[in-house]
Amino acid sequence: MSEGYEPKILIFSTEYISDPAIDLAGLSHKDYPPTTAIIRVPCSSMIRPDYILLAIKKGFDGVFIAADGEECPFRKDCTEVTSARVDEAIKLLTENGIEPQRIKMAAICSVCTDAFVKALREFYEVLKKLGPVKRDDENE
Amino acid sequence: MSEETYDALVIGGGIAGIESALTLADMGFKVLLVEKEPSIGGKMALLSKVFPTLDCASCISTPKMASAYHHPNITLKVYTEVLEIYKQGEGNFEVLIREKPKYVDPQACTACTLCEKACPVIVPDEFQFGLRGRKAIYIPFDIAVPKKAVLDIKNCIFCGQCERVCPTGAINFLDEPKEYKVKVHSIILATGYKLFDPLKKPEFKFGQFKNVITSMQMERLLSPTSPYEGILKPKDGGEPMKIAYFLCAGSRDLKLNYPLCSQVCCMYSIKQAQLLLGALPLADVYIFYIDIRAFGKGYEEFYQQAKAMGVNFIKGQPSLLDEKSDGTVVVTYWDSNDNQFKVDEFDLVVLSVGLWPNGDIAKVFKNAKLELDEYGWIKRIDENGNPVKTSIEGVFVAGTASGPKDIPETIIEANAAASQAAKYIIKYKR
Amino acid sequence: MSKFVERQRIGVYVCHCGGNISDYVDVKEVVNAVKDYPGVVLAKDFIFMCSDAGQKMIEEDIKKHNLDGVVVAACSPKLHEMTFRNVVTRAGLNPFLFYHVNIREQSSWAHRDRKYSTKKAISHVLAGIEYVKLASALEKIRMKAEKSVLIIGGGIAGIRAALDLSGMGINVVLVEKEPFLGGRTARIWRTHPNGKKGVDVVRGLINELKERDNVVILTNSEVTHVEGFVGNFKVKVHVNPRYVIKNHPRMKEAIDVCPVTVPDEFNYGLTTRKAIYYPYEGAYPELPVIDPKACTRCGECVKIVGDAIDLSQKPMDLEFKVGAIVVTTGFKPYEPKPGEFGYKEYGNVITLPVFDRLLDLSEGGNKLIYNGKEINSIAFIYCVGSRQIPNGSNGKVNEYCSRYCCNATIYRASQLKRKYPHIKQYHFYRDIRTYGLNELLYLKAGEEGAVFIKYPDEEPPKVYGEDGKLIVESKDVVLGGDTVRTKVDLVVLVVGMEPYDTKKISDILSISTGKGGFLQEAHPKLRPVETLKSGIYIAGTAQAPRTISETLISASAASAKAASMLIKGEIELEPRVARVDPEKCNLSKRCVEVCPTGAISFKEYEGLGTKAWVNEAMCIGCGACTAVCPTEAIQLNTLKTTQIKRMIEAAIKGLER
Ligand SMILES: Cc1cc2nc3c(=O)[nH]c(=O)nc-3n(C[C@H](O)[C@H](O)[C@H](O)COP(=O)(O)OP(=O)(O)OC[C@H]3O[C@@H](n4cnc5c(N)ncnc54)[C@H](O)[C@@H]3O)c2cc1C
Ligand SMILES: Cc1cc2nc3c(=O)[nH]c(=O)nc-3n(C[C@H](O)[C@H](O)[C@H](O)COP(=O)(O)OP(=O)(O)OC[C@H]3O[C@@H](n4cnc5c(N)ncnc54)[C@H](O)[C@@H]3O)c2cc1C
Ligand code: SF4
Ligand code: SF4
Ligand code: SF4
């Protein structure tokens, strides 16, 4: 595990709620790990477990779901439904020999920049400790 | 030629006029939008970022400017004035319009800026508030809509350079004003405000001390389309380390016979202070105030945020004493904390200039009286009933034309005016 | 389903945003990174892509290079997605073959290291390109819309909106929870800046409302349920009985004979009323109401007016279809905590709303009497319940400024001076916020001799009793922090505004509230009277503290926006809906379980039998169904599962460069 290891994180954001929060984090120049890529979806309840597996297989070190939480404009039970998908994803990862800590979900309200930055930084540290993903097709 | 007819005439293409026009046009009404300058956008298009969200002003105004320009129900006339308006019964106004000659064919101009480069004449640029010069033929500003050159004939020396370089042959020295009449069913006045001219108050030493600038100049310096690279002291081009804001410059001032508060200068100064701390992390910013008027949604929180960031707020009205040879400005003020007069030095003094009335439009109403208040703002005749009504039935007011206000309020009021105009049109249109 | 062909002629546009992006993202590098990417035929950068020139460039390129897809990498899509969709449309390309990539808020502004922000930008752009490759051309869904609007809250905001909408030919259902219209304004003594009485402000609006024949007014009523979507909302309204069902020439007598007397809440208990009552002269509707909690069912009133009163009247539940909803549920004055500035500790510490009723009820005389004692001096303490400073131990506080209160109080100072010139006034304030033209009110009050004392933000005045009088003790900032003590007969707490039960209404409507609990607008400048839920608008003090004229203006603005949506009787909806490929559907029915709106049912497909089917008008496009379908048979039109997968693969390529 090299010193300069920088985990790469795929972030799923939601159009109305967490994406604006991430925008706001940028607007107020709050520092968060830059080795991230953001894909926005309408609602976090639409994230398929196999997206997460795919992301990690293809080279991401972790997936962060910036969920709608209570503010979800689509559904009140958003957290519940999204959590169900995350649980499925955790199972899927485990079946594939990947540490379940590589997925993280946090509800990020549309102005919760601090919550976002904090959660992401923590996740980054967790991934850093885990080290790179052991992929079958890779030889160290 | 038969006269064109429109459902509504909107006078003034600032954010208020644009918003009113767009809302009416979205309802399906035909709108004529008239702006006297060569671009729409008004003051907002020239601002840096806007309080309290700190999103950039152009990001909000440019899409609206562009959609007003492209909307199928909006006819946009820039560089155009309204000369006379006659009311001929409810729902029926006759309007005399004058399009000023641009000496450039807008259809042909591609905004390539070759003419600007070729033109030898340099005059102060009104859109940069004197911070920079422009040519006699010029494109108003970076995000102008429409983005076309105009030739300022007053300053042109008829050297013909632009005509020679223009790749599309757009320049026409023989262009003439066009005057014509249109009929409209209703009118919205969105003629905005005038900036207080600090020369009116010699004590501000504006124009004498180089490092005394206005807040509007600071907006330009802070904007992404800044005429300079960064925030510089006009005197020597160095970075200012200690900056003072004088609030209520040209507002709440009985000596100027202008007691009104300008409603936005506390907030825009706090905004600028925050932006300055971002741009110049080592700088100190002092804000001298009478009252901090942070009353809108999220504004008090924005003010508290500035305090937490280290902006210094001092209650009291300072005065300028002297200018040192390096341009440093010496200021004296009453420090109420210590109960004594203090003298301090600043690299840059920003005058938070107020919003003054622009009641000129009253003159064009020839057979009906548009009432102004005692200071010259367009008067709301039913403040607590239907606030966008003016003294003339069928004529409504939007934005800062009826008094100082910030952008959110301006936009809301523009929509209110649109709804009153729509009602009026539906009632009287035949 | 026809065979899908990937887009092969994509144009990519990278904006500098005048340095906002290009200072921290190497835009040239981004262009280089994608210009030879499969499917991309051209990639360009420009100073302001949203400017007219930028838009023109894209438009012309689409035509000239026959582009079949466009990616713009610029600011947040919240700002310009629509702008560019329109550009693409103008050039004759389907707007859904466009993807807006955020490289400003989420890249150049977020990260200070140019190397990283450039990588991230490239990653986002690559994902955007993959999105466009698999995007389908979509048409907006056109739907018939109800040309009617539900307005919730019958204060001046609600009434103004009702007037404007009905005047534009749109039918209105106005629902007010209380038995009468007018809200808080009716209780105001004299309104700034013109001195009109609060009840007259309300009456003026009501008189106009009476002339409208397309407004249904339901008082004593509450909205209990809302379903549907813009253009087609179904709402349920619960109407509580008024018991008085029609007018009668002897109604006044009926009120007089009522034996029950209770404190009158309209006057905050300063007076009493009967169980059958009008709150004030000229209240609307012009029918008294019977307060069921106070009424003993003695029947005395019935003896006089007979069948004009029906004590057995039952509540009703009504249903309406409306195209849009305007929420104007207003505010409530802050209620100080016991002990806060002596409130509830000393009898003569009252709030501004109560003081206003006192002034109104005292109109007749030339003495101001409270609690049986003449008032000769008053201290006003400003910012009570507003601009509170959180200190970790005081829990949830109101950090915002309530905006109306400086204006209202200072106006009262002058009015008080006119009517009771002998009363001494002391104003303990933090900043006097008589903004704009209201400054004249402040100037006048000062000239008339009202005394103003600026107290420090962190150290509010103390109120205590001494020899039957009240003492207000405070530091005076202007006097260098010296302490002043004033002895007064009455302390008026200038209380702020709090949102009125917005929690309940925002739950029913699924809209959000912001900091402080006021209803949240979609964007303070771009969409100041809209919510994130299409077809639901907000106005008045339910959104933020406002004065009367500001309230009215926002109500007219909300009307304009609602009208522009409905006036044509038809609306266009974004085609972001789920669709089923019946050939793939294996009837797992998992989609049905997760759909929040019940949009999915089953129908017969020719030759395929029964398969899932989505009602597009009900689908809100959350996509939850697409996450559970085992065969990926159900897909969101605007974000297919294959698109997301390809975006993930592309994104990592960008980061790994
Ligand atoms: C230094 C400064 C900073 C500011 N910062 C902020 C901020 O951060 N946030 C915020 O919310 N607000 C801010 N404001 C306030 C903001 O500028 C105004 O709220 C807003 O621009 C008002 O728009 P308007 O359309 O009413 O007026 P204007 O922008 O003045 O537009 C009026 C338009 O009408 C045209 N016109 C005038 N007369 C005629 C005529 N007779 N015929 C044809 N056209 C005519 C003018 O040329 C102009 O284009 C700031 C103001 C200043 C001075
Ligand atoms: C003491 C005091 C003095 C003031 N003086 C002035 C002044 O001098 N000048 C000035 O300009 N402004 C003044 N104001 C401000 C003014 O009162 C407000 O601007 C105005 O009342 C706001 O009107 P509104 O319609 O938004 O809200 P409200 O008046 O609160 O009306 C909201 C209405 O909605 C109803 N409602 C709430 N929830 C529901 C629901 N779920 N279903 C149905 N109905 C519901 C309520 O019963 C109420 O009738 C003063 C305010 C106070 C407190
Ligand atoms: S040279 Fe011609 S085309 Fe170019 S900006 Fe000038 S007028 Fe327009
Ligand atoms: S807004 Fe502030 S700076 Fe401007 S005039 Fe009013 S009090 Fe003075
Ligand atoms: S996208 Fe959401 S609303 Fe639409 S059918 Fe699927 S689950 Fe239902």
mmCIF file of C-alpha atoms in Angstrom, chain C residues 155-416:
data_model
loop_
_atom_site.group_PDB
_atom_site.id
_atom_site.type_symbol
_atom_site.label_atom_id
_atom_site.label_comp_id
_atom_site.label_asym_id
_atom_site.label_seq_id
_atom_site.Cartn_x
_atom_site.Cartn_y
_atom_site.Cartn_z
ATOM 1 C CA GLY C 155 -54.993 36.363 4.540
ATOM 2 C CA ILE C 156 -54.205 39.303 2.285
ATOM 3 C CA ALA C 157 -51.775 37.160 0.299
ATOM 4 C CA GLY C 158 -54.466 34.598 -0.433
ATOM 5 C CA ILE C 159 -57.065 37.226 -1.270
ATOM 6 C CA ARG C 160 -54.687 39.127 -3.567
ATOM 7 C CA ALA C 161 -53.839 35.899 -5.393
ATOM 8 C CA ALA C 162 -57.536 35.059 -5.700
ATOM 9 C CA LEU C 163 -58.223 38.478 -7.227
ATOM 10 C CA ASP C 164 -55.402 38.243 -9.718
ATOM 11 C CA LEU C 165 -56.048 34.688 -10.845
ATOM 12 C CA SER C 166 -59.786 35.141 -11.160
ATOM 13 C CA GLY C 167 -59.134 38.339 -13.093
ATOM 14 C CA MET C 168 -57.094 36.338 -15.556
ATOM 15 C CA GLY C 169 -59.990 33.974 -16.126
ATOM 16 C CA ILE C 170 -58.801 31.214 -13.840
ATOM 17 C CA ASN C 171 -61.208 29.643 -11.363
ATOM 18 C CA VAL C 172 -60.191 29.819 -7.732
ATOM 19 C CA VAL C 173 -60.923 27.795 -4.611
ATOM 20 C CA LEU C 174 -59.815 29.801 -1.574
ATOM 21 C CA VAL C 175 -59.523 27.769 1.611
ATOM 22 C CA GLU C 176 -59.230 29.514 4.986
ATOM 23 C CA LYS C 177 -58.873 27.677 8.249
ATOM 24 C CA GLU C 178 -60.455 30.400 10.367
ATOM 25 C CA PRO C 179 -64.126 31.380 10.102
ATOM 26 C CA PHE C 180 -63.243 34.715 8.445
ATOM 27 C CA LEU C 181 -60.888 35.982 5.778
ATOM 28 C CA GLY C 182 -58.206 38.586 6.319
ATOM 29 C CA GLY C 183 -55.604 36.847 8.455
ATOM 30 C CA ARG C 184 -53.365 38.908 10.690
ATOM 31 C CA THR C 185 -53.738 42.119 8.745
ATOM 32 C CA ALA C 186 -57.255 42.679 10.053
ATOM 33 C CA ARG C 187 -55.808 43.007 13.550
ATOM 34 C CA ILE C 188 -53.400 45.795 12.711
ATOM 35 C CA TRP C 189 -54.210 49.162 14.159
ATOM 36 C CA ARG C 190 -52.840 51.488 11.507
ATOM 37 C CA THR C 191 -50.607 50.187 8.769
ATOM 38 C CA HIS C 192 -47.452 51.848 7.680
ATOM 39 C CA PRO C 193 -46.730 53.772 5.573
ATOM 40 C CA ASN C 194 -50.137 55.354 4.926
ATOM 41 C CA GLY C 195 -52.082 54.891 8.134
ATOM 42 C CA LYS C 196 -54.853 52.825 6.585
ATOM 43 C CA LYS C 197 -56.474 50.659 9.234
ATOM 44 C CA GLY C 198 -55.760 46.963 8.949
ATOM 45 C CA VAL C 199 -59.442 46.149 8.603
ATOM 46 C CA ASP C 200 -59.724 48.681 5.787
ATOM 47 C CA VAL C 201 -56.838 47.091 3.924
ATOM 48 C CA VAL C 202 -58.699 43.799 4.144
ATOM 49 C CA ARG C 203 -62.068 45.340 3.272
ATOM 50 C CA GLY C 204 -60.667 47.016 0.181
ATOM 51 C CA LEU C 205 -59.538 43.670 -1.150
ATOM 52 C CA ILE C 206 -62.724 41.878 -0.089
ATOM 53 C CA ASN C 207 -64.926 44.416 -1.854
ATOM 54 C CA GLU C 208 -63.183 43.585 -5.079
ATOM 55 C CA LEU C 209 -63.432 39.881 -4.335
ATOM 56 C CA LYS C 210 -67.192 40.097 -3.905
ATOM 57 C CA GLU C 211 -67.517 41.061 -7.554
ATOM 58 C CA ARG C 212 -65.866 37.880 -8.766
ATOM 59 C CA ASP C 213 -68.085 35.022 -9.818
ATOM 60 C CA ASN C 214 -65.294 32.519 -10.345
ATOM 61 C CA VAL C 215 -64.008 32.278 -6.782
ATOM 62 C CA VAL C 216 -65.245 29.664 -4.298
ATOM 63 C CA ILE C 217 -64.506 30.733 -0.717
ATOM 64 C CA LEU C 218 -64.396 28.067 1.959
ATOM 65 C CA THR C 219 -63.842 29.316 5.482
ATOM 66 C CA ASN C 220 -63.550 27.174 8.598
ATOM 67 C CA SER C 221 -61.907 24.720 6.251
ATOM 68 C CA GLU C 222 -58.687 22.845 5.889
ATOM 69 C CA VAL C 223 -57.022 20.978 3.093
ATOM 70 C CA THR C 224 -56.578 17.423 4.252
ATOM 71 C CA HIS C 225 -55.185 15.633 1.261
ATOM 72 C CA VAL C 226 -53.559 16.467 -2.033
ATOM 73 C CA GLU C 227 -52.649 14.078 -4.779
ATOM 74 C CA GLY C 228 -51.808 14.327 -8.436
ATOM 75 C CA PHE C 229 -49.523 16.632 -10.254
ATOM 76 C CA VAL C 230 -49.321 19.946 -11.995
ATOM 77 C CA GLY C 231 -52.386 20.588 -14.119
ATOM 78 C CA ASN C 232 -54.293 17.820 -12.384
ATOM 79 C CA PHE C 233 -54.261 17.986 -8.623
ATOM 80 C CA LYS C 234 -57.035 16.307 -6.664
ATOM 81 C CA VAL C 235 -57.582 17.986 -3.313
ATOM 82 C CA LYS C 236 -59.762 17.141 -0.370
ATOM 83 C CA VAL C 237 -61.061 19.901 1.839
ATOM 84 C CA HIS C 238 -62.645 19.392 5.218
ATOM 85 C CA VAL C 239 -65.250 22.066 5.945
ATOM 86 C CA ASN C 240 -66.156 22.562 9.570
ATOM 87 C CA PRO C 241 -69.681 23.677 10.342
ATOM 88 C CA ARG C 242 -70.374 27.351 10.828
ATOM 89 C CA TYR C 243 -73.825 26.553 12.294
ATOM 90 C CA VAL C 244 -75.060 29.870 10.944
ATOM 91 C CA ILE C 245 -76.300 28.999 7.490
ATOM 92 C CA LYS C 246 -77.838 32.191 6.211
ATOM 93 C CA ASN C 247 -78.354 35.762 7.210
ATOM 94 C CA HIS C 248 -81.349 37.038 9.096
ATOM 95 C CA PRO C 249 -82.559 40.581 9.819
ATOM 96 C CA ARG C 250 -82.489 39.854 13.576
ATOM 97 C CA MET C 251 -79.053 38.278 13.656
ATOM 98 C CA LYS C 252 -77.683 41.012 15.902
ATOM 99 C CA GLU C 253 -80.289 40.213 18.508
ATOM 100 C CA ALA C 254 -79.398 36.553 18.312
ATOM 101 C CA ILE C 255 -75.830 37.446 19.165
ATOM 102 C CA ASP C 256 -76.929 39.673 22.013
ATOM 103 C CA VAL C 257 -78.995 36.940 23.675
ATOM 104 C CA CYS C 258 -76.220 34.404 23.651
ATOM 105 C CA PRO C 259 -75.505 33.786 27.334
ATOM 106 C CA VAL C 260 -71.936 32.551 26.856
ATOM 107 C CA THR C 261 -69.024 34.988 27.114
ATOM 108 C CA VAL C 262 -65.451 33.986 26.377
ATOM 109 C CA PRO C 263 -62.197 35.890 25.852
ATOM 110 C CA ASP C 264 -61.981 37.257 22.333
ATOM 111 C CA GLU C 265 -58.887 35.792 20.669
ATOM 112 C CA PHE C 266 -59.063 38.439 17.945
ATOM 113 C CA ASN C 267 -58.146 40.976 20.634
ATOM 114 C CA TYR C 268 -55.815 38.584 22.448
ATOM 115 C CA GLY C 269 -58.251 38.443 25.313
ATOM 116 C CA LEU C 270 -58.370 42.203 25.886
ATOM 117 C CA THR C 271 -62.136 41.952 25.304
ATOM 118 C CA THR C 272 -64.748 39.237 25.344
ATOM 119 C CA ARG C 273 -67.147 37.881 22.774
ATOM 120 C CA LYS C 274 -70.169 35.608 22.645
ATOM 121 C CA ALA C 275 -70.241 31.992 21.495
ATOM 122 C CA ILE C 276 -71.869 33.325 18.321
ATOM 123 C CA TYR C 277 -69.864 36.237 17.016
ATOM 124 C CA TYR C 278 -68.203 38.339 14.352
ATOM 125 C CA PRO C 279 -64.573 39.135 15.111
ATOM 126 C CA TYR C 280 -64.990 42.724 13.951
ATOM 127 C CA GLU C 281 -67.324 45.032 12.113
ATOM 128 C CA GLY C 282 -67.518 44.122 8.441
ATOM 129 C CA ALA C 283 -65.719 40.797 8.697
ATOM 130 C CA TYR C 284 -66.171 38.522 5.718
ATOM 131 C CA PRO C 285 -68.069 36.285 5.082
ATOM 132 C CA GLU C 286 -70.844 38.473 6.440
ATOM 133 C CA LEU C 287 -72.252 35.647 8.514
ATOM 134 C CA PRO C 288 -71.431 35.216 12.174
ATOM 135 C CA VAL C 289 -70.012 31.924 13.326
ATOM 136 C CA ILE C 290 -70.751 29.759 16.326
ATOM 137 C CA ASP C 291 -67.728 28.635 18.269
ATOM 138 C CA PRO C 292 -68.558 24.981 18.999
ATOM 139 C CA LYS C 293 -66.194 24.841 21.957
ATOM 140 C CA ALA C 294 -67.938 27.721 23.720
ATOM 141 C CA CYS C 295 -71.516 27.036 22.623
ATOM 142 C CA THR C 296 -73.673 25.209 25.201
ATOM 143 C CA ARG C 297 -76.352 24.334 22.659
ATOM 144 C CA CYS C 298 -78.863 26.288 24.752
ATOM 145 C CA GLY C 299 -80.726 27.295 21.607
ATOM 146 C CA GLU C 300 -81.379 30.928 22.626
ATOM 147 C CA CYS C 301 -80.136 32.249 19.315
ATOM 148 C CA VAL C 302 -82.217 29.763 17.357
ATOM 149 C CA LYS C 303 -85.308 31.113 19.080
ATOM 150 C CA ILE C 304 -84.670 34.436 17.394
ATOM 151 C CA VAL C 305 -83.474 33.594 13.917
ATOM 152 C CA GLY C 306 -84.965 30.145 13.495
ATOM 153 C CA ASP C 307 -83.649 28.148 10.592
ATOM 154 C CA ALA C 308 -80.873 30.656 9.880
ATOM 155 C CA ILE C 309 -78.972 28.691 12.516
ATOM 156 C CA ASP C 310 -78.589 24.946 12.431
ATOM 157 C CA LEU C 311 -76.891 23.658 15.565
ATOM 158 C CA SER C 312 -76.775 20.162 14.155
ATOM 159 C CA GLN C 313 -74.874 21.150 11.037
ATOM 160 C CA LYS C 314 -72.304 18.486 10.133
ATOM 161 C CA PRO C 315 -68.817 18.932 8.724
ATOM 162 C CA MET C 316 -68.417 18.303 5.022
ATOM 163 C CA ASP C 317 -65.671 16.829 2.939
ATOM 164 C CA LEU C 318 -65.336 18.253 -0.527
ATOM 165 C CA GLU C 319 -63.171 17.282 -3.452
ATOM 166 C CA PHE C 320 -61.807 19.537 -6.141
ATOM 167 C CA LYS C 321 -59.668 19.244 -9.191
ATOM 168 C CA VAL C 322 -57.236 22.083 -9.664
ATOM 169 C CA GLY C 323 -54.326 22.773 -11.953
ATOM 170 C CA ALA C 324 -52.087 24.550 -9.453
ATOM 171 C CA ILE C 325 -51.811 25.429 -5.778
ATOM 172 C CA VAL C 326 -50.738 28.672 -4.133
ATOM 173 C CA VAL C 327 -49.757 28.427 -0.469
ATOM 174 C CA THR C 328 -50.319 31.570 1.589
ATOM 175 C CA THR C 329 -50.626 30.271 5.116
ATOM 176 C CA GLY C 330 -48.955 33.267 6.697
ATOM 177 C CA PHE C 331 -47.135 33.702 9.968
ATOM 178 C CA LYS C 332 -47.646 33.804 13.694
ATOM 179 C CA PRO C 333 -46.100 36.361 16.022
ATOM 180 C CA TYR C 334 -43.272 35.058 18.175
ATOM 181 C CA GLU C 335 -44.491 34.144 21.641
ATOM 182 C CA PRO C 336 -41.827 35.127 24.185
ATOM 183 C CA LYS C 337 -40.875 32.563 26.787
ATOM 184 C CA PRO C 338 -42.063 33.283 30.298
ATOM 185 C CA GLY C 339 -39.417 35.470 31.898
ATOM 186 C CA GLU C 340 -38.019 36.662 28.575
ATOM 187 C CA PHE C 341 -37.773 40.441 29.140
ATOM 188 C CA GLY C 342 -40.157 40.052 32.072
ATOM 189 C CA TYR C 343 -42.889 38.549 29.903
ATOM 190 C CA LYS C 344 -45.605 36.871 31.988
ATOM 191 C CA GLU C 345 -43.617 37.949 35.049
ATOM 192 C CA TYR C 346 -44.868 41.508 35.018
ATOM 193 C CA GLY C 347 -48.393 42.316 33.875
ATOM 194 C CA ASN C 348 -47.341 45.350 31.941
ATOM 195 C CA VAL C 349 -44.972 43.568 29.607
ATOM 196 C CA ILE C 350 -46.913 42.885 26.408
ATOM 197 C CA THR C 351 -46.151 42.058 22.807
ATOM 198 C CA LEU C 352 -46.565 44.360 19.829
ATOM 199 C CA PRO C 353 -49.624 42.552 18.416
ATOM 200 C CA VAL C 354 -51.404 42.932 21.751
ATOM 201 C CA PHE C 355 -50.318 46.565 21.947
ATOM 202 C CA ASP C 356 -51.782 47.086 18.487
ATOM 203 C CA ARG C 357 -55.148 45.752 19.621
ATOM 204 C CA LEU C 358 -54.932 47.952 22.702
ATOM 205 C CA LEU C 359 -54.350 50.997 20.525
ATOM 206 C CA ASP C 360 -57.210 50.071 18.250
ATOM 207 C CA LEU C 361 -59.609 49.486 21.119
ATOM 208 C CA SER C 362 -58.542 52.794 22.684
ATOM 209 C CA GLU C 363 -59.286 54.789 19.513
ATOM 210 C CA GLY C 364 -62.152 56.669 21.188
ATOM 211 C CA GLY C 365 -60.352 58.334 24.098
ATOM 212 C CA ASN C 366 -57.269 60.433 24.581
ATOM 213 C CA LYS C 367 -55.773 58.365 27.357
ATOM 214 C CA LEU C 368 -54.094 55.021 26.976
ATOM 215 C CA ILE C 369 -55.203 52.707 29.739
ATOM 216 C CA TYR C 370 -53.826 49.257 30.313
ATOM 217 C CA ASN C 371 -54.634 46.994 33.248
ATOM 218 C CA GLY C 372 -56.674 49.859 34.655
ATOM 219 C CA LYS C 373 -53.709 52.210 34.782
ATOM 220 C CA GLU C 374 -52.916 55.150 32.584
ATOM 221 C CA ILE C 375 -49.800 54.726 30.476
ATOM 222 C CA ASN C 376 -47.475 57.725 30.358
ATOM 223 C CA SER C 377 -44.270 56.092 29.251
ATOM 224 C CA ILE C 378 -43.468 53.110 27.078
ATOM 225 C CA ALA C 379 -40.302 51.178 26.344
ATOM 226 C CA PHE C 380 -40.158 49.208 23.119
ATOM 227 C CA ILE C 381 -37.647 46.377 22.988
ATOM 228 C CA TYR C 382 -36.828 45.383 19.428
ATOM 229 C CA CYS C 383 -35.741 42.100 17.898
ATOM 230 C CA VAL C 384 -37.550 39.926 20.428
ATOM 231 C CA GLY C 385 -37.613 36.468 18.900
ATOM 232 C CA SER C 386 -35.589 37.629 15.922
ATOM 233 C CA ARG C 387 -31.865 37.820 15.211
ATOM 234 C CA GLN C 388 -31.284 35.526 18.159
ATOM 235 C CA ILE C 389 -27.718 34.458 18.589
ATOM 236 C CA PRO C 390 -27.216 30.724 19.042
ATOM 237 C CA ASN C 391 -24.864 30.053 21.928
ATOM 238 C CA GLY C 392 -25.007 26.296 22.125
ATOM 239 C CA SER C 393 -27.334 26.210 25.103
ATOM 240 C CA ASN C 394 -30.352 28.155 23.912
ATOM 241 C CA GLY C 395 -31.528 25.458 21.516
ATOM 242 C CA LYS C 396 -33.206 26.327 18.262
ATOM 243 C CA VAL C 397 -33.340 30.077 17.854
ATOM 244 C CA ASN C 398 -34.636 32.445 15.214
ATOM 245 C CA GLU C 399 -31.503 33.780 13.592
ATOM 246 C CA TYR C 400 -33.329 35.711 10.906
ATOM 247 C CA CYS C 401 -34.517 39.323 10.955
ATOM 248 C CA SER C 402 -38.299 39.626 10.907
ATOM 249 C CA ARG C 403 -38.214 42.622 8.636
ATOM 250 C CA TYR C 404 -41.639 44.142 9.331
ATOM 251 C CA CYS C 405 -41.060 45.072 12.945
ATOM 252 C CA CYS C 406 -38.757 48.116 12.831
ATOM 253 C CA ASN C 407 -41.047 49.696 10.260
ATOM 254 C CA ALA C 408 -44.226 48.837 12.103
ATOM 255 C CA THR C 409 -42.981 49.952 15.508
ATOM 256 C CA ILE C 410 -41.513 53.218 14.354
ATOM 257 C CA TYR C 411 -44.666 54.024 12.496
ATOM 258 C CA ARG C 412 -46.574 53.398 15.690
ATOM 259 C CA ALA C 413 -44.197 55.780 17.452
ATOM 260 C CA SER C 414 -45.382 58.626 15.237
ATOM 261 C CA GLN C 415 -49.007 57.633 15.383
ATOM 262 C CA LEU C 416 -48.740 57.360 19.142
#
